[in-house]
């Protein structure tokens, strides 16, 4: 089965009303190939404006949700609220959420399940820090994070999941995993899914790479058989984002 190429743009905590208008106009004017799914993730405050002004062929994602659908959780947003706005995706468990907000593997798993239950599709993020890679603990860390997600999902839930492997040492640093390094970890993730979920899920789940992906390296990275696209950070705020999502022949 051919997995559809997927490119997500995570704006993180960046933007203004003027920048949103500029970026949306760029995307509305861009060619988007039929064999590519494109999704962007603006800050929460701009989600509604982006969804209402952006062409429907491009999806919109939140950068986070809470596990509950409503209640006394000041400052949080629920998956149900996002569905109400017409938002399709949520990025969950990004390394910055894990590092700065101390989100555990189990909590990320619970949020993933809550999002899918509410009807969202999910981009859960997994990946190791530099010291973990240097200690040869990459798969130990990635498999632990994967288990936190898999423990909360039924097999049929995986059709709503796009896994993002993001080596923390390559996020915003300018360092990029080599195509070989990316392929090796993506293949290990796919094998883990085969052994711990099912062969069908392993074959069909898209695994995308996140970590300083840009217009200069996306073609070589994306040529690997187990790299099904990218989760782009800083470059998603620039015109080169269009080059990245059109990099698949």
CSV table of C-alpha atoms in Angstrom, one decimal:
chain,number,residue,atom,x,y,z
A,1,UNK,CA,0.0,0.0,0.0
A,2,UNK,CA,1.3,3.4,-0.9
A,3,UNK,CA,1.2,5.8,2.0
A,4,UNK,CA,0.2,9.4,1.2
A,5,UNK,CA,3.1,11.8,1.7
A,6,UNK,CA,2.3,14.2,4.6
A,7,UNK,CA,3.8,17.6,5.5
A,8,UNK,CA,2.9,19.4,8.6
A,9,UNK,CA,3.9,23.0,9.5
A,10,UNK,CA,4.2,23.7,13.2
A,11,UNK,CA,4.2,27.5,13.7
A,12,UNK,CA,4.9,27.1,17.4
A,13,UNK,CA,4.4,30.3,19.4
A,14,UNK,CA,4.9,32.6,16.4
A,15,UNK,CA,2.6,34.8,14.5
A,16,UNK,CA,0.6,38.0,14.3
A,17,UNK,CA,-2.6,38.9,12.4
A,18,UNK,CA,-0.5,40.3,9.6
A,19,UNK,CA,1.8,37.3,9.4
A,20,UNK,CA,-1.2,34.9,9.4
A,21,UNK,CA,-2.7,36.8,6.5
A,22,UNK,CA,0.5,36.6,4.6
A,23,UNK,CA,1.1,32.9,5.2
A,24,UNK,CA,-2.5,31.9,4.4
A,25,UNK,CA,-2.3,33.9,1.2
A,26,UNK,CA,0.9,32.1,0.2
A,27,UNK,CA,-0.7,28.7,0.9
A,28,UNK,CA,-3.9,29.6,-0.9
A,29,UNK,CA,-1.9,30.6,-4.0
A,30,UNK,CA,0.4,27.5,-3.9
A,31,UNK,CA,0.2,24.4,-6.0
A,32,UNK,CA,-0.5,21.3,-3.7
A,33,UNK,CA,0.0,18.0,-5.4
A,34,UNK,CA,-2.7,15.4,-5.2
A,35,UNK,CA,-0.4,12.9,-3.6
A,36,UNK,CA,0.5,15.1,-0.7
A,37,UNK,CA,-1.5,16.0,2.5
A,38,UNK,CA,-0.6,19.4,3.9
A,39,UNK,CA,-1.5,20.5,7.5
A,40,UNK,CA,-0.5,23.6,9.4
A,41,UNK,CA,-0.6,24.3,13.1
A,42,UNK,CA,-1.0,27.9,14.1
A,43,UNK,CA,-1.1,29.1,17.7
A,44,UNK,CA,-4.5,28.5,19.3
A,45,UNK,CA,-5.5,32.2,19.1
A,46,UNK,CA,-5.3,32.1,15.3
A,47,UNK,CA,-6.9,28.7,14.6
A,48,UNK,CA,-10.4,30.0,13.7
A,49,UNK,CA,-9.1,32.8,11.5
A,50,UNK,CA,-6.8,30.4,9.7
A,51,UNK,CA,-9.5,27.7,9.2
A,52,UNK,CA,-12.0,30.2,7.9
A,53,UNK,CA,-9.6,31.8,5.4
A,54,UNK,CA,-7.4,28.8,4.3
A,55,UNK,CA,-8.4,26.6,1.3
A,56,UNK,CA,-10.1,23.5,2.4
A,57,UNK,CA,-7.6,21.1,0.8
A,58,UNK,CA,-5.1,22.1,3.5
A,59,UNK,CA,-5.7,20.9,7.0
A,60,UNK,CA,-5.4,22.8,10.3
A,61,UNK,CA,-4.0,21.4,13.5
A,62,UNK,CA,-3.9,22.6,17.1
A,63,UNK,CA,-0.6,22.4,18.9
A,64,UNK,CA,-2.1,20.9,22.1
A,65,UNK,CA,-5.2,19.7,23.8
A,66,UNK,CA,-6.3,18.7,27.3
A,67,UNK,CA,-7.6,15.2,28.1
A,68,UNK,CA,-11.1,16.4,29.3
A,69,UNK,CA,-13.9,17.6,27.0
A,70,UNK,CA,-15.0,20.5,29.3
A,71,UNK,CA,-14.8,21.6,32.9
A,72,UNK,CA,-12.8,23.8,35.4
A,73,UNK,CA,-9.5,23.6,33.6
A,74,UNK,CA,-8.5,27.3,33.2
A,75,UNK,CA,-6.4,28.0,30.2
A,76,UNK,CA,-6.9,24.6,28.5
A,77,UNK,CA,-8.8,23.7,25.3
A,78,UNK,CA,-10.5,20.5,24.5
A,79,UNK,CA,-10.7,18.3,21.4
A,80,UNK,CA,-14.4,18.9,21.2
A,81,UNK,CA,-13.9,22.7,21.0
A,82,UNK,CA,-11.5,22.2,18.1
A,83,UNK,CA,-14.0,20.0,16.3
A,84,UNK,CA,-16.5,22.7,16.8
A,85,UNK,CA,-14.2,25.1,14.9
A,86,UNK,CA,-13.7,22.6,12.1
A,87,UNK,CA,-10.1,21.8,13.1
A,88,UNK,CA,-9.0,18.4,11.8
A,89,UNK,CA,-5.7,17.6,13.6
A,90,UNK,CA,-3.8,18.0,16.9
A,91,UNK,CA,0.0,17.8,17.4
A,92,UNK,CA,0.6,16.1,20.7
A,93,UNK,CA,3.6,15.2,22.8
A,94,UNK,CA,6.0,17.6,21.0
A,95,UNK,CA,9.4,17.6,22.6
A,96,UNK,CA,8.9,21.1,23.8
A,97,UNK,CA,5.7,20.0,25.7
A,98,UNK,CA,7.5,17.1,27.2
A,99,UNK,CA,10.5,19.2,28.2
A,100,UNK,CA,9.1,22.5,29.3
A,101,UNK,CA,5.7,21.4,30.6
A,102,UNK,CA,6.8,18.0,31.9
A,103,UNK,CA,4.3,15.9,29.9
A,104,UNK,CA,4.8,12.2,30.6
A,105,UNK,CA,4.5,9.4,28.0
A,106,UNK,CA,1.3,8.3,29.8
A,107,UNK,CA,-0.2,11.8,29.6
A,108,UNK,CA,0.6,12.1,25.9
A,109,UNK,CA,-1.1,8.7,25.4
A,110,UNK,CA,-4.2,9.8,27.2
A,111,UNK,CA,-4.4,13.0,25.2
A,112,UNK,CA,-4.0,11.1,22.0
A,113,UNK,CA,-6.9,8.8,22.9
A,114,UNK,CA,-9.0,11.8,23.9
A,115,UNK,CA,-8.4,13.6,20.6
A,116,UNK,CA,-9.3,10.5,18.5
A,117,UNK,CA,-12.4,9.9,20.6
A,118,UNK,CA,-13.5,13.4,19.8
A,119,UNK,CA,-13.0,12.8,16.1
A,120,UNK,CA,-9.6,14.5,15.6
A,121,UNK,CA,-6.7,13.0,13.8
A,122,UNK,CA,-3.4,13.2,15.7
A,123,UNK,CA,0.3,13.8,15.1
A,124,UNK,CA,2.0,12.4,18.2
A,125,UNK,CA,5.7,13.2,18.5
A,126,UNK,CA,8.4,10.9,19.8
A,127,UNK,CA,12.2,11.3,19.8
A,128,UNK,CA,15.4,11.2,21.8
A,129,UNK,CA,17.7,13.9,23.2
A,130,UNK,CA,21.4,14.3,22.2
A,131,UNK,CA,22.7,12.6,25.3
A,132,UNK,CA,20.3,9.7,24.8
A,133,UNK,CA,21.5,9.2,21.3
A,134,UNK,CA,25.1,9.4,22.3
A,135,UNK,CA,24.4,6.7,25.0
A,136,UNK,CA,22.9,4.5,22.3
A,137,UNK,CA,19.4,4.8,23.9
A,138,UNK,CA,17.5,6.0,20.9
A,139,UNK,CA,15.3,3.0,20.5
A,140,UNK,CA,14.8,2.6,24.2
A,141,UNK,CA,13.5,6.1,24.5
A,142,UNK,CA,11.4,6.0,21.3
A,143,UNK,CA,9.9,2.6,22.1
A,144,UNK,CA,9.0,3.8,25.7
A,145,UNK,CA,7.2,6.9,24.2
A,146,UNK,CA,5.5,4.7,21.6
A,147,UNK,CA,4.2,2.4,24.3
A,148,UNK,CA,2.7,5.3,26.2
A,149,UNK,CA,0.6,6.0,23.1
A,150,UNK,CA,-0.1,2.4,22.1
A,151,UNK,CA,-1.4,1.5,25.6
A,152,UNK,CA,-4.2,4.0,25.2
A,153,UNK,CA,-5.3,3.1,21.6
A,154,UNK,CA,-7.3,0.4,20.0
A,155,UNK,CA,-6.0,-1.0,16.7
A,156,UNK,CA,-8.6,0.8,14.7
A,157,UNK,CA,-7.6,4.1,16.2
A,158,UNK,CA,-4.2,4.0,14.4
A,159,UNK,CA,-5.8,5.0,11.1
A,160,UNK,CA,-6.2,8.5,12.7
A,161,UNK,CA,-2.5,8.7,13.6
A,162,UNK,CA,0.5,10.2,11.8
A,163,UNK,CA,3.6,9.5,13.9
A,164,UNK,CA,6.3,12.2,14.0
A,165,UNK,CA,9.8,11.1,14.8
A,166,UNK,CA,11.6,14.3,16.0
A,167,UNK,CA,15.2,13.8,17.3
A,168,UNK,CA,15.3,16.5,19.9
A,169,UNK,CA,18.9,17.3,19.1
A,170,UNK,CA,17.9,18.3,15.6
A,171,UNK,CA,15.0,20.6,16.5
A,172,UNK,CA,15.8,24.3,15.9
A,173,UNK,CA,19.5,23.6,16.1
A,174,UNK,CA,20.3,23.4,12.4
A,175,UNK,CA,21.5,19.9,12.9
A,176,UNK,CA,19.6,17.3,10.9
A,177,UNK,CA,19.6,13.5,11.1
A,178,UNK,CA,21.3,12.1,8.1
A,179,UNK,CA,19.0,10.3,5.6
A,180,UNK,CA,20.4,7.0,6.9
A,181,UNK,CA,19.9,7.9,10.6
A,182,UNK,CA,16.3,9.0,9.8
A,183,UNK,CA,15.5,5.8,7.8
A,184,UNK,CA,17.1,3.6,10.5
A,185,UNK,CA,14.8,5.0,13.3
A,186,UNK,CA,11.7,5.1,11.1
A,187,UNK,CA,12.3,1.4,10.2
A,188,UNK,CA,12.7,0.5,13.9
A,189,UNK,CA,9.4,2.3,14.7
A,190,UNK,CA,7.6,0.4,11.9
A,191,UNK,CA,9.0,-2.9,13.2
A,192,UNK,CA,7.9,-2.0,16.8
A,193,UNK,CA,4.4,-1.3,15.5
A,194,UNK,CA,4.4,-4.6,13.6
A,195,UNK,CA,5.4,-6.5,16.7
A,196,UNK,CA,3.3,-4.6,19.3
A,197,UNK,CA,0.2,-3.5,17.4
A,198,UNK,CA,-0.3,-5.3,14.1
A,199,UNK,CA,1.3,-5.7,10.7
A,200,UNK,CA,-1.5,-3.7,9.1
A,201,UNK,CA,-0.9,-0.8,11.4
A,202,UNK,CA,2.8,-0.9,10.7
A,203,UNK,CA,2.3,-0.9,7.0
A,204,UNK,CA,-0.4,1.8,6.9
A,205,UNK,CA,0.8,4.3,9.6
A,206,UNK,CA,2.6,7.3,8.2
A,207,UNK,CA,5.9,8.1,10.0
A,208,UNK,CA,7.2,11.6,9.3
A,209,UNK,CA,10.5,13.2,10.2
A,210,UNK,CA,10.7,16.4,12.3
A,211,UNK,CA,14.0,18.1,13.0
A,212,UNK,CA,15.3,21.1,11.0
A,213,UNK,CA,13.7,19.8,7.7
A,214,UNK,CA,14.0,22.5,5.0
A,215,UNK,CA,14.0,23.0,1.3
A,216,UNK,CA,17.7,22.0,1.1
A,217,UNK,CA,17.4,18.6,2.6
A,218,UNK,CA,13.8,17.4,2.2
A,219,UNK,CA,14.3,15.6,-1.1
A,220,UNK,CA,17.1,13.4,0.2
A,221,UNK,CA,15.4,12.7,3.5
A,222,UNK,CA,12.0,12.0,1.8
A,223,UNK,CA,13.5,9.5,-0.6
A,224,UNK,CA,13.8,6.9,2.2
A,225,UNK,CA,11.2,4.1,2.1
A,226,UNK,CA,10.0,4.6,5.7
A,227,UNK,CA,10.0,8.4,5.7
A,228,UNK,CA,6.5,9.4,4.8
A,229,UNK,CA,6.9,13.2,5.1
A,230,UNK,CA,7.9,15.9,7.5
A,231,UNK,CA,6.8,17.9,10.5
A,232,UNK,CA,8.4,21.3,9.7
A,233,UNK,CA,9.1,24.0,12.3
A,234,UNK,CA,10.7,27.3,11.4
A,235,UNK,CA,10.7,26.7,7.7
A,236,UNK,CA,6.8,26.5,7.8
A,237,UNK,CA,6.8,30.3,8.4
A,238,UNK,CA,8.7,30.9,5.2
A,239,UNK,CA,7.8,30.6,1.4
A,240,UNK,CA,10.2,27.5,1.3
A,241,UNK,CA,7.4,25.5,3.0
A,242,UNK,CA,5.7,25.3,-0.4
A,243,UNK,CA,9.0,23.8,-1.8
A,244,UNK,CA,9.1,21.2,1.0
A,245,UNK,CA,5.5,19.9,0.5
A,246,UNK,CA,6.0,19.8,-3.2
A,247,UNK,CA,9.3,17.9,-2.9
A,248,UNK,CA,7.8,14.5,-3.4
A,249,UNK,CA,7.9,13.6,-7.2
